[in-house]
């Protein structure tokens, strides 16, 4: 059954478009950066990772190659069809309850910046619900200038250009962001809602889910390792 496009989200270009405006064919082309190395350096070797919002497996496959076990979750069956070597589950992250816990839960792709506060809360509750007591949650945040350094573009040496064309306020602290990906043979666009979060707001959101920052893994603060907030759990 095809899911309806999420409000405020839209995508254009060849191939299937997911409910949040992502183009499957585009993400199958995009290379992965140093994210798998950041993750591998932050968690125990051979850990079982629950990857929330895995897409076509751009991070899944490098993590498998590094010896991790991965359970990959995405709401798009077209995305999941591209994933190889991992256990997969198709469905909404917000509603996910696998009835088990994992060494590592990963929430990448800036999902923590969901425009809808209730969606963000549900995402973080899912993280907290599935992380083992001794485990951790890895979260990817937007950079500090993500919404202010616009328009901007990056020309990839592999022959394509990524542009953030605009980030316009739409009310209640939410911006509508428009991105464009230009390849020699195709162009894709994505429009999505994003809520900027200061470090303090981000940490407060973690606290609501019973989590706390353990360590900022990168100097720019984009990758974060969180753990269960034991003191908060005792208070509750």
PDB file of N, CA, C and O in Angstrom, residues 129-197:
ATOM      1  N   UNK A 129      13.371   2.972  23.503  1.00  0.00           N
ATOM      2  CA  UNK A 129      12.692   1.688  23.691  1.00  0.00           C
ATOM      3  C   UNK A 129      13.555   0.514  23.239  1.00  0.00           C
ATOM      4  O   UNK A 129      13.428  -0.591  23.756  1.00  0.00           O
ATOM      5  N   UNK A 130      14.429   0.759  22.275  1.00  0.00           N
ATOM      6  CA  UNK A 130      15.169  -0.346  21.667  1.00  0.00           C
ATOM      7  C   UNK A 130      16.642  -0.418  22.054  1.00  0.00           C
ATOM      8  O   UNK A 130      17.327  -1.360  21.641  1.00  0.00           O
ATOM      9  N   UNK A 131      17.150   0.541  22.829  1.00  0.00           N
ATOM     10  CA  UNK A 131      18.561   0.486  23.196  1.00  0.00           C
ATOM     11  C   UNK A 131      18.725  -0.306  24.486  1.00  0.00           C
ATOM     12  O   UNK A 131      17.955  -0.154  25.434  1.00  0.00           O
ATOM     13  N   UNK A 132      19.722  -1.186  24.512  1.00  0.00           N
ATOM     14  CA  UNK A 132      20.014  -1.969  25.708  1.00  0.00           C
ATOM     15  C   UNK A 132      20.493  -1.049  26.827  1.00  0.00           C
ATOM     16  O   UNK A 132      20.990   0.057  26.575  1.00  0.00           O
ATOM     17  N   UNK A 133      20.363  -1.527  28.066  1.00  0.00           N
ATOM     18  CA  UNK A 133      20.766  -0.704  29.208  1.00  0.00           C
ATOM     19  C   UNK A 133      22.218  -0.253  29.102  1.00  0.00           C
ATOM     20  O   UNK A 133      22.564   0.856  29.499  1.00  0.00           O
ATOM     21  N   UNK A 134      23.064  -1.121  28.566  1.00  0.00           N
ATOM     22  CA  UNK A 134      24.485  -0.792  28.440  1.00  0.00           C
ATOM     23  C   UNK A 134      24.835  -0.287  27.045  1.00  0.00           C
ATOM     24  O   UNK A 134      26.008  -0.109  26.721  1.00  0.00           O
ATOM     25  N   UNK A 135      23.815  -0.051  26.220  1.00  0.00           N
ATOM     26  CA  UNK A 135      24.046   0.343  24.840  1.00  0.00           C
ATOM     27  C   UNK A 135      24.063   1.849  24.644  1.00  0.00           C
ATOM     28  O   UNK A 135      24.109   2.631  25.603  1.00  0.00           O
ATOM     29  N   UNK A 136      24.018   2.275  23.391  1.00  0.00           N
ATOM     30  CA  UNK A 136      24.052   3.695  23.083  1.00  0.00           C
ATOM     31  C   UNK A 136      23.198   3.996  21.857  1.00  0.00           C
ATOM     32  O   UNK A 136      22.861   3.107  21.075  1.00  0.00           O
ATOM     33  N   UNK A 137      22.861   5.270  21.718  1.00  0.00           N
ATOM     34  CA  UNK A 137      22.104   5.769  20.572  1.00  0.00           C
ATOM     35  C   UNK A 137      23.000   6.767  19.837  1.00  0.00           C
ATOM     36  O   UNK A 137      23.524   7.696  20.450  1.00  0.00           O
ATOM     37  N   UNK A 138      23.179   6.562  18.542  1.00  0.00           N
ATOM     38  CA  UNK A 138      23.963   7.480  17.718  1.00  0.00           C
ATOM     39  C   UNK A 138      23.009   8.334  16.895  1.00  0.00           C
ATOM     40  O   UNK A 138      22.147   7.806  16.189  1.00  0.00           O
ATOM     41  N   UNK A 139      23.170   9.644  16.996  1.00  0.00           N
ATOM     42  CA  UNK A 139      22.250  10.580  16.350  1.00  0.00           C
ATOM     43  C   UNK A 139      23.042  11.555  15.492  1.00  0.00           C
ATOM     44  O   UNK A 139      24.087  12.068  15.913  1.00  0.00           O
ATOM     45  N   UNK A 140      22.523  11.808  14.292  1.00  0.00           N
ATOM     46  CA  UNK A 140      23.134  12.791  13.403  1.00  0.00           C
ATOM     47  C   UNK A 140      22.317  14.071  13.429  1.00  0.00           C
ATOM     48  O   UNK A 140      21.132  14.071  13.117  1.00  0.00           O
ATOM     49  N   UNK A 141      22.974  15.186  13.800  1.00  0.00           N
ATOM     50  CA  UNK A 141      22.335  16.492  13.879  1.00  0.00           C
ATOM     51  C   UNK A 141      22.730  17.338  12.675  1.00  0.00           C
ATOM     52  O   UNK A 141      23.716  17.071  11.989  1.00  0.00           O
ATOM     53  N   UNK A 142      21.963  18.383  12.451  1.00  0.00           N
ATOM     54  CA  UNK A 142      22.339  19.369  11.437  1.00  0.00           C
ATOM     55  C   UNK A 142      23.515  20.201  11.932  1.00  0.00           C
ATOM     56  O   UNK A 142      23.680  20.404  13.139  1.00  0.00           O
ATOM     57  N   UNK A 143      24.315  20.718  11.006  1.00  0.00           N
ATOM     58  CA  UNK A 143      25.387  21.628  11.376  1.00  0.00           C
ATOM     59  C   UNK A 143      24.833  22.964  11.841  1.00  0.00           C
ATOM     60  O   UNK A 143      23.683  23.322  11.555  1.00  0.00           O
ATOM     61  N   UNK A 144      25.652  23.730  12.536  1.00  0.00           N
ATOM     62  CA  UNK A 144      25.195  24.980  13.136  1.00  0.00           C
ATOM     63  C   UNK A 144      24.687  25.977  12.101  1.00  0.00           C
ATOM     64  O   UNK A 144      23.778  26.771  12.378  1.00  0.00           O
ATOM     65  N   UNK A 145      25.252  25.953  10.886  1.00  0.00           N
ATOM     66  CA  UNK A 145      24.854  26.923   9.859  1.00  0.00           C
ATOM     67  C   UNK A 145      23.975  26.295   8.779  1.00  0.00           C
ATOM     68  O   UNK A 145      23.835  26.853   7.695  1.00  0.00           O
ATOM     69  N   UNK A 146      23.372  25.166   9.082  1.00  0.00           N
ATOM     70  CA  UNK A 146      22.596  24.447   8.058  1.00  0.00           C
ATOM     71  C   UNK A 146      21.497  25.319   7.456  1.00  0.00           C
ATOM     72  O   UNK A 146      21.247  25.285   6.252  1.00  0.00           O
ATOM     73  N   UNK A 147      20.831  26.112   8.299  1.00  0.00           N
ATOM     74  CA  UNK A 147      19.696  26.915   7.839  1.00  0.00           C
ATOM     75  C   UNK A 147      20.075  28.343   7.474  1.00  0.00           C
ATOM     76  O   UNK A 147      19.243  29.073   6.926  1.00  0.00           O
ATOM     77  N   UNK A 148      21.293  28.753   7.781  1.00  0.00           N
ATOM     78  CA  UNK A 148      21.677  30.151   7.550  1.00  0.00           C
ATOM     79  C   UNK A 148      22.635  30.314   6.375  1.00  0.00           C
ATOM     80  O   UNK A 148      22.636  31.357   5.723  1.00  0.00           O
ATOM     81  N   UNK A 149      23.436  29.305   6.108  1.00  0.00           N
ATOM     82  CA  UNK A 149      24.378  29.374   4.996  1.00  0.00           C
ATOM     83  C   UNK A 149      23.689  28.912   3.710  1.00  0.00           C
ATOM     84  O   UNK A 149      23.980  27.851   3.158  1.00  0.00           O
ATOM     85  N   UNK A 150      22.737  29.721   3.250  1.00  0.00           N
ATOM     86  CA  UNK A 150      21.965  29.399   2.048  1.00  0.00           C
ATOM     87  C   UNK A 150      21.841  30.648   1.170  1.00  0.00           C
ATOM     88  O   UNK A 150      21.781  31.761   1.676  1.00  0.00           O
ATOM     89  N   UNK A 151      21.797  30.460  -0.148  1.00  0.00           N
ATOM     90  CA  UNK A 151      21.975  29.182  -0.842  1.00  0.00           C
ATOM     91  C   UNK A 151      23.446  28.753  -0.822  1.00  0.00           C
ATOM     92  O   UNK A 151      24.343  29.590  -0.656  1.00  0.00           O
ATOM     93  N   UNK A 152      23.676  27.454  -0.985  1.00  0.00           N
ATOM     94  CA  UNK A 152      25.037  26.933  -1.059  1.00  0.00           C
ATOM     95  C   UNK A 152      25.034  25.718  -1.979  1.00  0.00           C
ATOM     96  O   UNK A 152      23.982  25.120  -2.219  1.00  0.00           O
ATOM     97  N   UNK A 153      26.206  25.358  -2.461  1.00  0.00           N
ATOM     98  CA  UNK A 153      26.307  24.181  -3.299  1.00  0.00           C
ATOM     99  C   UNK A 153      27.649  23.497  -3.098  1.00  0.00           C
ATOM    100  O   UNK A 153      28.629  24.119  -2.664  1.00  0.00           O
ATOM    101  N   UNK A 154      27.659  22.213  -3.369  1.00  0.00           N
ATOM    102  CA  UNK A 154      28.885  21.422  -3.292  1.00  0.00           C
ATOM    103  C   UNK A 154      29.002  20.619  -4.577  1.00  0.00           C
ATOM    104  O   UNK A 154      28.096  19.855  -4.926  1.00  0.00           O
ATOM    105  N   UNK A 155      30.108  20.822  -5.281  1.00  0.00           N
ATOM    106  CA  UNK A 155      30.360  20.078  -6.512  1.00  0.00           C
ATOM    107  C   UNK A 155      31.200  18.859  -6.151  1.00  0.00           C
ATOM    108  O   UNK A 155      32.339  18.989  -5.680  1.00  0.00           O
ATOM    109  N   UNK A 156      30.616  17.687  -6.319  1.00  0.00           N
ATOM    110  CA  UNK A 156      31.312  16.451  -5.972  1.00  0.00           C
ATOM    111  C   UNK A 156      32.259  16.064  -7.103  1.00  0.00           C
ATOM    112  O   UNK A 156      31.890  16.148  -8.276  1.00  0.00           O
ATOM    113  N   UNK A 157      33.475  15.643  -6.774  1.00  0.00           N
ATOM    114  CA  UNK A 157      34.420  15.260  -7.828  1.00  0.00           C
ATOM    115  C   UNK A 157      33.946  14.082  -8.676  1.00  0.00           C
ATOM    116  O   UNK A 157      34.476  13.847  -9.769  1.00  0.00           O
ATOM    117  N   UNK A 158      32.937  13.367  -8.189  1.00  0.00           N
ATOM    118  CA  UNK A 158      32.418  12.243  -8.974  1.00  0.00           C
ATOM    119  C   UNK A 158      31.418  12.683 -10.035  1.00  0.00           C
ATOM    120  O   UNK A 158      30.860  11.848 -10.745  1.00  0.00           O
ATOM    121  N   UNK A 159      31.157  13.995 -10.136  1.00  0.00           N
ATOM    122  CA  UNK A 159      30.414  14.486 -11.276  1.00  0.00           C
ATOM    123  C   UNK A 159      28.987  14.915 -11.030  1.00  0.00           C
ATOM    124  O   UNK A 159      28.192  14.969 -11.962  1.00  0.00           O
ATOM    125  N   UNK A 160      28.628  15.259  -9.792  1.00  0.00           N
ATOM    126  CA  UNK A 160      27.292  15.774  -9.527  1.00  0.00           C
ATOM    127  C   UNK A 160      27.386  16.943  -8.556  1.00  0.00           C
ATOM    128  O   UNK A 160      28.411  17.154  -7.901  1.00  0.00           O
ATOM    129  N   UNK A 161      26.297  17.709  -8.471  1.00  0.00           N
ATOM    130  CA  UNK A 161      26.264  18.908  -7.629  1.00  0.00           C
ATOM    131  C   UNK A 161      25.078  18.834  -6.671  1.00  0.00           C
ATOM    132  O   UNK A 161      23.963  18.500  -7.080  1.00  0.00           O
ATOM    133  N   UNK A 162      25.330  19.131  -5.411  1.00  0.00           N
ATOM    134  CA  UNK A 162      24.282  19.184  -4.389  1.00  0.00           C
ATOM    135  C   UNK A 162      24.092  20.639  -3.995  1.00  0.00           C
ATOM    136  O   UNK A 162      25.062  21.330  -3.654  1.00  0.00           O
ATOM    137  N   UNK A 163      22.857  21.110  -4.033  1.00  0.00           N
ATOM    138  CA  UNK A 163      22.561  22.500  -3.670  1.00  0.00           C
ATOM    139  C   UNK A 163      21.482  22.538  -2.582  1.00  0.00           C
ATOM    140  O   UNK A 163      20.493  21.809  -2.662  1.00  0.00           O
ATOM    141  N   UNK A 164      21.683  23.374  -1.595  1.00  0.00           N
ATOM    142  CA  UNK A 164      20.605  23.758  -0.683  1.00  0.00           C
ATOM    143  C   UNK A 164      20.151  25.125  -1.169  1.00  0.00           C
ATOM    144  O   UNK A 164      20.856  26.132  -1.013  1.00  0.00           O
ATOM    145  N   UNK A 165      18.992  25.149  -1.789  1.00  0.00           N
ATOM    146  CA  UNK A 165      18.540  26.357  -2.479  1.00  0.00           C
ATOM    147  C   UNK A 165      17.943  27.387  -1.529  1.00  0.00           C
ATOM    148  O   UNK A 165      18.107  28.590  -1.725  1.00  0.00           O
ATOM    149  N   UNK A 166      17.228  26.910  -0.511  1.00  0.00           N
ATOM    150  CA  UNK A 166      16.561  27.857   0.385  1.00  0.00           C
ATOM    151  C   UNK A 166      16.182  27.168   1.685  1.00  0.00           C
ATOM    152  O   UNK A 166      16.090  25.939   1.757  1.00  0.00           O
ATOM    153  N   UNK A 167      15.992  27.985   2.706  1.00  0.00           N
ATOM    154  CA  UNK A 167      15.475  27.536   4.001  1.00  0.00           C
ATOM    155  C   UNK A 167      14.596  28.660   4.520  1.00  0.00           C
ATOM    156  O   UNK A 167      15.100  29.665   5.027  1.00  0.00           O
ATOM    157  N   UNK A 168      13.290  28.490   4.369  1.00  0.00           N
ATOM    158  CA  UNK A 168      12.342  29.562   4.653  1.00  0.00           C
ATOM    159  C   UNK A 168      11.466  29.229   5.860  1.00  0.00           C
ATOM    160  O   UNK A 168      10.885  28.151   5.926  1.00  0.00           O
ATOM    161  N   UNK A 169      11.353  30.161   6.815  1.00  0.00           N
ATOM    162  CA  UNK A 169      10.481  29.923   7.975  1.00  0.00           C
ATOM    163  C   UNK A 169       9.021  29.747   7.552  1.00  0.00           C
ATOM    164  O   UNK A 169       8.521  30.479   6.698  1.00  0.00           O
ATOM    165  N   UNK A 170       8.367  28.765   8.157  1.00  0.00           N
ATOM    166  CA  UNK A 170       6.947  28.533   7.883  1.00  0.00           C
ATOM    167  C   UNK A 170       6.111  28.594   9.162  1.00  0.00           C
ATOM    168  O   UNK A 170       4.920  28.285   9.144  1.00  0.00           O
ATOM    169  N   UNK A 171       6.720  29.034  10.262  1.00  0.00           N
ATOM    170  CA  UNK A 171       5.994  29.180  11.514  1.00  0.00           C
ATOM    171  C   UNK A 171       6.354  28.141  12.549  1.00  0.00           C
ATOM    172  O   UNK A 171       6.805  27.042  12.217  1.00  0.00           O
ATOM    173  N   UNK A 172       6.191  28.499  13.824  1.00  0.00           N
ATOM    174  CA  UNK A 172       6.415  27.602  14.957  1.00  0.00           C
ATOM    175  C   UNK A 172       7.848  27.070  14.984  1.00  0.00           C
ATOM    176  O   UNK A 172       8.096  25.939  15.399  1.00  0.00           O
ATOM    177  N   UNK A 173       8.790  27.882  14.534  1.00  0.00           N
ATOM    178  CA  UNK A 173      10.188  27.481  14.605  1.00  0.00           C
ATOM    179  C   UNK A 173      10.622  26.477  13.562  1.00  0.00           C
ATOM    180  O   UNK A 173      11.708  25.888  13.689  1.00  0.00           O
ATOM    181  N   UNK A 174       9.812  26.275  12.532  1.00  0.00           N
ATOM    182  CA  UNK A 174      10.087  25.280  11.496  1.00  0.00           C
ATOM    183  C   UNK A 174      10.447  25.974  10.194  1.00  0.00           C
ATOM    184  O   UNK A 174       9.856  26.997   9.839  1.00  0.00           O
ATOM    185  N   UNK A 175      11.420  25.403   9.465  1.00  0.00           N
ATOM    186  CA  UNK A 175      11.802  25.910   8.156  1.00  0.00           C
ATOM    187  C   UNK A 175      11.433  24.899   7.073  1.00  0.00           C
ATOM    188  O   UNK A 175      11.482  23.684   7.301  1.00  0.00           O
ATOM    189  N   UNK A 176      11.080  25.433   5.905  1.00  0.00           N
ATOM    190  CA  UNK A 176      10.913  24.601   4.717  1.00  0.00           C
ATOM    191  C   UNK A 176      12.209  24.685   3.928  1.00  0.00           C
ATOM    192  O   UNK A 176      12.620  25.759   3.493  1.00  0.00           O
ATOM    193  N   UNK A 177      12.867  23.529   3.776  1.00  0.00           N
ATOM    194  CA  UNK A 177      14.167  23.472   3.115  1.00  0.00           C
ATOM    195  C   UNK A 177      13.996  22.844   1.731  1.00  0.00           C
ATOM    196  O   UNK A 177      13.302  21.834   1.575  1.00  0.00           O
ATOM    197  N   UNK A 178      14.636  23.457   0.743  1.00  0.00           N
ATOM    198  CA  UNK A 178      14.572  22.932  -0.621  1.00  0.00           C
ATOM    199  C   UNK A 178      15.982  22.600  -1.093  1.00  0.00           C
ATOM    200  O   UNK A 178      16.880  23.440  -1.061  1.00  0.00           O
ATOM    201  N   UNK A 179      16.158  21.347  -1.513  1.00  0.00           N
ATOM    202  CA  UNK A 179      17.456  20.865  -1.982  1.00  0.00           C
ATOM    203  C   UNK A 179      17.348  20.410  -3.427  1.00  0.00           C
ATOM    204  O   UNK A 179      16.283  19.997  -3.892  1.00  0.00           O
ATOM    205  N   UNK A 180      18.479  20.476  -4.127  1.00  0.00           N
ATOM    206  CA  UNK A 180      18.529  20.035  -5.524  1.00  0.00           C
ATOM    207  C   UNK A 180      19.796  19.212  -5.740  1.00  0.00           C
ATOM    208  O   UNK A 180      20.859  19.549  -5.226  1.00  0.00           O
ATOM    209  N   UNK A 181      19.646  18.133  -6.499  1.00  0.00           N
ATOM    210  CA  UNK A 181      20.758  17.248  -6.809  1.00  0.00           C
ATOM    211  C   UNK A 181      20.836  17.131  -8.327  1.00  0.00           C
ATOM    212  O   UNK A 181      19.923  16.587  -8.958  1.00  0.00           O
ATOM    213  N   UNK A 182      21.914  17.648  -8.888  1.00  0.00           N
ATOM    214  CA  UNK A 182      22.039  17.677 -10.344  1.00  0.00           C
ATOM    215  C   UNK A 182      23.129  16.705 -10.813  1.00  0.00           C
ATOM    216  O   UNK A 182      24.297  16.839 -10.444  1.00  0.00           O
ATOM    217  N   UNK A 183      22.725  15.729 -11.627  1.00  0.00           N
ATOM    218  CA  UNK A 183      23.633  14.793 -12.272  1.00  0.00           C
ATOM    219  C   UNK A 183      23.636  15.096 -13.773  1.00  0.00           C
ATOM    220  O   UNK A 183      22.726  15.765 -14.277  1.00  0.00           O
ATOM    221  N   UNK A 184      24.614  14.612 -14.511  1.00  0.00           N
ATOM    222  CA  UNK A 184      24.641  14.878 -15.949  1.00  0.00           C
ATOM    223  C   UNK A 184      23.387  14.405 -16.676  1.00  0.00           C
ATOM    224  O   UNK A 184      22.997  15.000 -17.690  1.00  0.00           O
ATOM    225  N   UNK A 185      22.745  13.335 -16.166  1.00  0.00           N
ATOM    226  CA  UNK A 185      21.600  12.762 -16.865  1.00  0.00           C
ATOM    227  C   UNK A 185      20.273  12.910 -16.130  1.00  0.00           C
ATOM    228  O   UNK A 185      19.242  12.441 -16.617  1.00  0.00           O
ATOM    229  N   UNK A 186      20.265  13.550 -14.970  1.00  0.00           N
ATOM    230  CA  UNK A 186      19.014  13.658 -14.211  1.00  0.00           C
ATOM    231  C   UNK A 186      19.148  14.707 -13.121  1.00  0.00           C
ATOM    232  O   UNK A 186      20.249  14.996 -12.635  1.00  0.00           O
ATOM    233  N   UNK A 187      17.993  15.264 -12.729  1.00  0.00           N
ATOM    234  CA  UNK A 187      17.932  16.233 -11.635  1.00  0.00           C
ATOM    235  C   UNK A 187      16.824  15.811 -10.681  1.00  0.00           C
ATOM    236  O   UNK A 187      15.717  15.469 -11.119  1.00  0.00           O
ATOM    237  N   UNK A 188      17.129  15.825  -9.392  1.00  0.00           N
ATOM    238  CA  UNK A 188      16.126  15.549  -8.367  1.00  0.00           C
ATOM    239  C   UNK A 188      16.022  16.749  -7.430  1.00  0.00           C
ATOM    240  O   UNK A 188      17.012  17.451  -7.187  1.00  0.00           O
ATOM    241  N   UNK A 189      14.833  16.984  -6.892  1.00  0.00           N
ATOM    242  CA  UNK A 189      14.661  17.990  -5.848  1.00  0.00           C
ATOM    243  C   UNK A 189      13.937  17.367  -4.667  1.00  0.00           C
ATOM    244  O   UNK A 189      13.215  16.364  -4.814  1.00  0.00           O
ATOM    245  N   UNK A 190      14.159  17.943  -3.509  1.00  0.00           N
ATOM    246  CA  UNK A 190      13.432  17.533  -2.312  1.00  0.00           C
ATOM    247  C   UNK A 190      13.107  18.764  -1.488  1.00  0.00           C
ATOM    248  O   UNK A 190      13.966  19.630  -1.267  1.00  0.00           O
ATOM    249  N   UNK A 191      11.877  18.851  -1.042  1.00  0.00           N
ATOM    250  CA  UNK A 191      11.431  19.891  -0.120  1.00  0.00           C
ATOM    251  C   UNK A 191      10.972  19.207   1.159  1.00  0.00           C
ATOM    252  O   UNK A 191      10.198  18.239   1.107  1.00  0.00           O
ATOM    253  N   UNK A 192      11.449  19.687   2.291  1.00  0.00           N
ATOM    254  CA  UNK A 192      11.104  19.031   3.556  1.00  0.00           C
ATOM    255  C   UNK A 192      11.084  20.053   4.685  1.00  0.00           C
ATOM    256  O   UNK A 192      11.651  21.141   4.571  1.00  0.00           O
ATOM    257  N   UNK A 193      10.405  19.694   5.758  1.00  0.00           N
ATOM    258  CA  UNK A 193      10.314  20.552   6.935  1.00  0.00           C
ATOM    259  C   UNK A 193      11.377  20.152   7.942  1.00  0.00           C
ATOM    260  O   UNK A 193      11.590  18.968   8.202  1.00  0.00           O
ATOM    261  N   UNK A 194      12.029  21.150   8.516  1.00  0.00           N
ATOM    262  CA  UNK A 194      13.086  20.891   9.482  1.00  0.00           C
ATOM    263  C   UNK A 194      13.005  21.915  10.607  1.00  0.00           C
ATOM    264  O   UNK A 194      12.791  23.104  10.365  1.00  0.00           O
ATOM    265  N   UNK A 195      13.211  21.438  11.832  1.00  0.00           N
ATOM    266  CA  UNK A 195      13.181  22.312  13.003  1.00  0.00           C
ATOM    267  C   UNK A 195      14.609  22.468  13.537  1.00  0.00           C
ATOM    268  O   UNK A 195      15.176  21.507  14.069  1.00  0.00           O
ATOM    269  N   UNK A 196      15.209  23.660  13.384  1.00  0.00           N
ATOM    270  CA  UNK A 196      16.554  23.866  13.947  1.00  0.00           C
ATOM    271  C   UNK A 196      16.530  23.658  15.457  1.00  0.00           C
ATOM    272  O   UNK A 196      15.570  24.039  16.138  1.00  0.00           O
ATOM    273  N   UNK A 197      17.595  23.046  15.975  1.00  0.00           N
ATOM    274  CA  UNK A 197      17.706  22.804  17.410  1.00  0.00           C
ATOM    275  C   UNK A 197      19.083  23.267  17.886  1.00  0.00           C
ATOM    276  O   UNK A 197      20.104  22.821  17.358  1.00  0.00           O
TER     277      UNK A 197
END
